[in-house]
CSV table of C-alpha atoms and ligand atoms in Angstrom, one decimal:
chain,number,residue,atom,x,y,z
W,221,UNK,CA,11.0,-16.1,13.9
W,222,UNK,CA,14.7,-16.3,13.5
W,223,UNK,CA,17.2,-13.8,14.7
W,224,UNK,CA,17.2,-10.3,13.4
W,225,UNK,CA,20.0,-8.0,14.2
W,226,UNK,CA,19.0,-5.3,16.7
W,227,UNK,CA,19.1,-1.8,15.3
W,228,UNK,CA,21.7,0.5,16.9
W,229,UNK,CA,20.5,2.9,19.6
W,230,UNK,CA,21.1,5.9,17.3
W,231,UNK,CA,19.2,4.3,14.4
W,232,UNK,CA,16.3,3.3,16.6
W,233,UNK,CA,16.0,6.8,18.0
W,234,UNK,CA,16.1,8.3,14.6
W,235,UNK,CA,13.4,6.0,13.2
W,236,UNK,CA,11.2,6.3,16.3
W,237,UNK,CA,11.3,10.1,16.3
W,238,UNK,CA,10.5,10.2,12.6
W,239,UNK,CA,7.6,7.8,13.1
W,240,UNK,CA,6.3,9.7,16.1
W,241,UNK,CA,6.2,12.9,14.1
W,242,UNK,CA,4.5,11.3,11.1
W,243,UNK,CA,2.0,9.4,13.3
W,244,UNK,CA,1.0,12.7,15.0
W,245,UNK,CA,0.6,14.4,11.6
W,246,UNK,CA,-1.5,11.5,10.3
W,247,UNK,CA,-3.7,11.6,13.4
W,248,UNK,CA,-4.3,15.4,13.2
W,249,UNK,CA,-4.4,16.1,9.4
W,250,UNK,CA,-7.1,13.7,8.4
W,251,UNK,CA,-10.6,14.3,7.3
W,252,UNK,CA,-11.1,10.7,8.3
W,253,UNK,CA,-10.2,9.7,11.8
W,254,UNK,CA,-7.8,6.9,12.3
W,255,UNK,CA,-6.3,6.9,8.9
W,256,UNK,CA,-3.8,4.0,8.5
W,257,UNK,CA,-0.1,4.7,8.3
W,258,UNK,CA,1.8,2.2,6.2
W,259,UNK,CA,5.5,2.4,6.8
W,260,UNK,CA,7.2,1.7,3.4
W,261,UNK,CA,10.3,-0.3,4.2
W,262,UNK,CA,11.6,-1.3,0.7
W,263,UNK,CA,15.4,-1.6,0.5
W,264,UNK,CA,15.6,-1.0,4.2
W,265,UNK,CA,17.1,-3.7,6.5
W,266,UNK,CA,14.9,-5.9,8.8
W,267,UNK,CA,16.5,-4.1,11.8
W,268,UNK,CA,15.0,-0.8,10.6
W,269,UNK,CA,11.6,-2.5,10.6
W,270,UNK,CA,12.2,-3.9,14.0
W,271,UNK,CA,12.9,-0.4,15.3
W,272,UNK,CA,9.6,0.9,14.0
W,273,UNK,CA,7.9,-2.2,15.3
W,274,UNK,CA,9.3,-1.5,18.7
W,275,UNK,CA,7.5,1.8,18.8
W,276,UNK,CA,4.2,0.2,17.9
W,277,UNK,CA,4.1,0.4,14.1
W,278,UNK,CA,2.4,-2.7,12.6
W,279,UNK,CA,1.5,-1.9,9.0
W,280,UNK,CA,4.5,-2.1,6.6
W,281,UNK,CA,4.7,-1.9,2.9
W,282,UNK,CA,7.0,-3.6,0.5
W,283,UNK,CA,7.4,-3.5,-3.3
W,284,UNK,CA,9.2,-6.7,-4.2
W,285,UNK,CA,7.9,-10.2,-3.6
W,286,UNK,CA,11.3,-11.7,-2.9
W,287,UNK,CA,12.3,-9.0,-0.4
W,288,UNK,CA,8.9,-9.2,1.3
W,289,UNK,CA,9.1,-13.0,1.5
W,290,UNK,CA,12.5,-12.9,3.1
W,291,UNK,CA,11.6,-10.2,5.6
W,292,UNK,CA,8.3,-11.8,6.6
W,293,UNK,CA,10.1,-15.0,7.4
W,294,UNK,CA,12.3,-13.4,10.0
W,295,UNK,CA,10.2,-10.6,11.4
W,296,UNK,CA,7.3,-10.8,13.9
W,297,UNK,CA,4.1,-12.6,12.8
W,298,UNK,CA,1.8,-9.8,13.9
W,299,UNK,CA,3.2,-7.4,11.3
W,300,UNK,CA,0.5,-6.6,8.8
W,301,UNK,CA,2.3,-6.6,5.4
W,302,UNK,CA,1.0,-4.6,2.4
W,303,UNK,CA,2.3,-5.4,-1.0
W,304,UNK,CA,2.5,-2.1,-2.9
W,305,UNK,CA,4.7,-3.0,-5.9
W,306,UNK,CA,3.8,-4.0,-9.4
W,307,UNK,CA,1.9,-7.2,-9.3
W,308,UNK,CA,3.0,-10.0,-11.6
W,309,UNK,CA,0.7,-12.9,-12.2
W,310,UNK,CA,3.4,-15.5,-11.7
W,311,UNK,CA,4.2,-14.0,-8.2
W,312,UNK,CA,0.6,-14.3,-6.8
W,313,UNK,CA,1.3,-17.8,-5.4
W,314,UNK,CA,4.5,-16.7,-3.6
W,315,UNK,CA,2.6,-13.7,-2.1
W,316,UNK,CA,-0.2,-15.9,-1.0
W,317,UNK,CA,2.2,-18.1,1.0
W,318,UNK,CA,2.9,-15.2,3.3
W,319,UNK,CA,0.3,-15.8,6.1
W,320,UNK,CA,0.5,-12.3,7.6
W,321,UNK,CA,0.1,-10.6,4.2
W,322,UNK,CA,-2.6,-8.0,5.1
W,323,UNK,CA,-3.3,-6.4,1.8
W,324,UNK,CA,-2.3,-6.3,-1.8
W,325,UNK,CA,-2.7,-2.7,-2.9
W,326,UNK,CA,-1.9,-3.1,-6.5
W,327,UNK,CA,-4.6,-5.2,-8.2
W,328,UNK,CA,-4.3,-3.7,-11.7
W,329,UNK,CA,-6.5,-5.9,-13.9
W,330,UNK,CA,-9.5,-8.2,-13.6
W,331,UNK,CA,-7.3,-11.2,-14.6
W,332,UNK,CA,-4.8,-10.5,-11.8
W,333,UNK,CA,-7.7,-10.2,-9.3
W,334,UNK,CA,-8.7,-13.7,-10.3
W,335,UNK,CA,-5.1,-14.9,-10.1
W,336,UNK,CA,-4.7,-13.5,-6.6
W,337,UNK,CA,-8.0,-14.8,-5.5
W,338,UNK,CA,-7.2,-18.3,-6.7
W,339,UNK,CA,-3.8,-18.2,-5.1
W,340,UNK,CA,-5.1,-17.0,-1.7
W,341,UNK,CA,-7.9,-19.5,-1.8
W,342,UNK,CA,-5.5,-22.4,-2.6
W,343,UNK,CA,-3.2,-21.4,0.2
W,344,UNK,CA,-6.1,-22.1,2.6
W,345,UNK,CA,-6.1,-19.0,4.8
W,346,UNK,CA,-9.0,-18.6,7.2
W,347,UNK,CA,-9.6,-14.9,6.3
W,348,UNK,CA,-10.0,-13.2,2.9
W,349,UNK,CA,-7.1,-11.1,1.6
W,350,UNK,CA,-7.7,-7.3,1.6
W,351,UNK,CA,-7.1,-5.7,-1.8
W,352,UNK,CA,-7.1,-2.3,-3.3
W,353,UNK,CA,-7.7,-1.7,-7.0
W,354,UNK,CA,-4.9,0.4,-8.3
W,355,UNK,CA,-6.0,3.2,-10.7
W,356,UNK,CA,-3.8,4.8,-13.3
W,357,UNK,CA,-5.3,8.2,-12.5
W,358,UNK,CA,-2.5,10.1,-14.3
W,359,UNK,CA,-3.1,8.0,-17.5
W,360,UNK,CA,0.7,7.6,-17.9
W,361,UNK,CA,1.8,4.9,-20.3
W,362,UNK,CA,4.3,3.2,-17.9
W,363,UNK,CA,2.3,3.6,-14.8
W,364,UNK,CA,0.6,0.6,-13.2
W,365,UNK,CA,-3.1,0.6,-12.6
W,366,UNK,CA,-6.5,0.1,-14.2
W,367,UNK,CA,-7.7,2.8,-16.6
W,368,UNK,CA,-10.3,5.1,-15.1
W,369,UNK,CA,-13.1,3.8,-17.3
W,370,UNK,CA,-12.4,0.2,-16.3
W,371,UNK,CA,-12.5,0.8,-12.6
W,372,UNK,CA,-16.2,0.0,-12.0
W,373,UNK,CA,-15.9,-3.2,-13.9
W,374,UNK,CA,-12.9,-4.4,-12.0
W,375,UNK,CA,-14.5,-3.4,-8.7
W,376,UNK,CA,-17.6,-5.4,-9.7
W,377,UNK,CA,-15.5,-8.5,-10.6
W,378,UNK,CA,-13.6,-8.5,-7.3
W,379,UNK,CA,-16.8,-8.2,-5.3
W,380,UNK,CA,-18.9,-10.7,-7.3
W,381,UNK,CA,-16.5,-13.4,-8.2
W,382,UNK,CA,-13.4,-13.3,-5.9
W,383,UNK,CA,-14.6,-15.0,-2.8
W,384,UNK,CA,-11.1,-15.1,-1.2
W,385,UNK,CA,-10.6,-11.3,-1.6
W,386,UNK,CA,-12.0,-8.5,0.4
W,387,UNK,CA,-12.2,-5.2,-1.6
W,388,UNK,CA,-11.0,-2.5,0.7
W,389,UNK,CA,-10.5,0.4,-1.6
W,390,UNK,CA,-8.9,2.2,-4.5
W,391,UNK,CA,-5.2,3.1,-4.7
W,392,UNK,CA,-3.2,5.6,-6.8
W,393,UNK,CA,0.5,6.6,-7.0
W,394,UNK,CA,-0.1,9.5,-9.4
W,395,UNK,CA,2.3,11.5,-11.5
W,396,UNK,CA,5.3,13.5,-10.4
W,397,UNK,CA,3.9,16.6,-11.9
W,398,UNK,CA,0.6,16.1,-10.2
W,399,UNK,CA,2.2,15.7,-6.9
W,400,UNK,CA,3.4,19.3,-7.0
W,401,UNK,CA,-0.1,20.7,-7.6
W,402,UNK,CA,-2.7,21.6,-5.0
W,403,UNK,CA,-5.2,20.2,-5.1
W,404,UNK,CA,-3.4,17.1,-6.5
W,405,UNK,CA,-5.4,16.1,-9.7
W,406,UNK,CA,-4.6,12.4,-9.1
W,407,UNK,CA,-6.1,12.5,-5.6
W,408,UNK,CA,-9.2,14.3,-6.9
W,409,UNK,CA,-9.6,11.7,-9.6
W,410,UNK,CA,-9.5,8.9,-7.0
W,411,UNK,CA,-12.0,10.7,-4.8
W,412,UNK,CA,-14.3,11.1,-7.8
W,413,UNK,CA,-14.1,7.4,-8.6
W,414,UNK,CA,-14.8,6.5,-5.0
W,415,UNK,CA,-17.9,8.7,-5.1
W,416,UNK,CA,-19.0,7.3,-8.4
W,417,UNK,CA,-18.8,3.7,-7.1
W,418,UNK,CA,-20.7,4.7,-4.0
W,419,UNK,CA,-23.5,6.1,-6.2
W,420,UNK,CA,-23.5,3.2,-8.7
W,421,UNK,CA,-22.9,0.2,-6.5
W,422,UNK,CA,-23.7,1.5,-3.1
W,423,UNK,CA,-20.2,0.4,-1.8
W,424,UNK,CA,-18.0,2.4,0.6
W,425,UNK,CA,-14.4,2.3,-0.4
W,426,UNK,CA,-11.2,3.4,1.3
W,427,UNK,CA,-8.6,5.5,-0.5
W,428,UNK,CA,-4.9,4.6,-0.5
W,429,UNK,CA,-3.1,7.8,-1.6
W,430,UNK,CA,-0.3,10.0,-0.3
W,431,UNK,CA,3.4,9.4,0.3
W,432,UNK,CA,6.1,11.2,2.2
W,433,UNK,CA,5.8,14.5,0.3
W,434,UNK,CA,2.1,14.8,0.2
W,435,UNK,CA,0.4,12.5,2.7
W,436,UNK,CA,-1.0,15.5,4.7
W,437,UNK,CA,-2.6,16.9,1.6
W,438,UNK,CA,-3.9,13.4,0.7
W,439,UNK,CA,-5.5,13.1,4.2
W,440,UNK,CA,-7.2,16.5,3.7
W,441,UNK,CA,-8.8,15.1,0.6
W,442,UNK,CA,-10.0,12.0,2.4
W,443,UNK,CA,-7.2,9.4,2.2
W,444,UNK,CA,-7.6,6.6,4.7
W,445,UNK,CA,-4.3,4.8,4.0
W,446,UNK,CA,-1.1,6.7,3.5
W,447,UNK,CA,2.2,5.0,2.4
W,448,UNK,CA,5.2,6.7,3.8
W,449,UNK,CA,8.7,5.6,3.3
W,450,UNK,CA,11.6,8.0,3.2
W,451,UNK,CA,10.2,10.4,5.8
W,452,UNK,CA,10.4,7.5,8.3
W,453,UNK,CA,13.4,5.5,7.2
W,454,UNK,CA,15.4,8.1,5.2
W,455,UNK,CA,16.1,8.3,1.5
W,456,UNK,CA,16.7,5.3,-0.7
W,457,UNK,CA,18.8,4.6,-3.7
W,458,UNK,CA,17.4,5.9,-7.0
W,459,UNK,CA,15.9,2.8,-8.6
W,460,UNK,CA,13.1,2.9,-6.0
W,461,UNK,CA,11.1,5.5,-7.8
W,462,UNK,CA,7.6,4.0,-7.7
W,463,UNK,CA,5.7,3.1,-10.9
C,275,PLP,C1,8.2,3.7,-2.4
C,275,PLP,C2,6.7,3.9,-2.4
C,275,PLP,C3,6.1,4.7,-1.4
C,275,PLP,C4,6.8,5.5,-0.4
C,275,PLP,O1,7.4,6.6,-1.0
C,275,PLP,P1,8.1,7.8,-0.1
C,275,PLP,O2,8.2,8.9,-1.0
C,275,PLP,O3,9.4,7.2,0.3
C,275,PLP,O4,7.3,8.0,1.1
C,275,PLP,C5,4.7,4.8,-1.4
C,275,PLP,N1,3.9,4.1,-2.3
C,275,PLP,C6,4.5,3.3,-3.3
C,275,PLP,C7,3.6,2.5,-4.2
C,275,PLP,C8,5.9,3.2,-3.3
C,275,PLP,O5,6.5,2.4,-4.3
């Protein structure tokens, strides 16, 4: 691990107190005990990640392969990285070379599941790579994710023919409109799919849903993995609106 600039004392205090607050909320809001908090650090400097790491946070989420690769190279090896950005087939190999990549949350087609499986297998890691199948619950044209009616098929394909992957669950981002409604229809759709898969395939899956503005609501509906960025690290520049 090469040298990462230490965060300033003020910045460290700020991040740690935000993290403390969110961690407590995650611990108390959930239907599921011990839901996982993924600190989303896209566009934030490595020193910010180190500040959160210093207070015990280990799961971090990044959206861009290049940025993740650079950060992973200079930050501690026991960080558990989540890739949460749009997955491109030609980036699977670069992702697979990150040995402490913990999960890819954005498997959005059967063919990309196979690509990621092949890349992870070829990289020769001792453990399988955790993955979530991303679902386009809001059925928006530009949103990433598998269509609802294809989810069972993709889940089957990952489980049956992707030996280097371990299917952890389903993930959704959801629409902006949906995020203002209670209950959030995207979260309900993901819960419904999880239940359907349990009934049809007998498989228990996690749910990755909920961000800064609605992670508590997502936890109430059964989320096991929340992805929180701006409430921990502060706001980002505009182009970071997730797809
Ligand atoms: C950026 C991002 C987040 C975090 O969003 P915040 O509103 O900053 O908490 C969560 N999930 C995905 C997929 C993202 O791209």
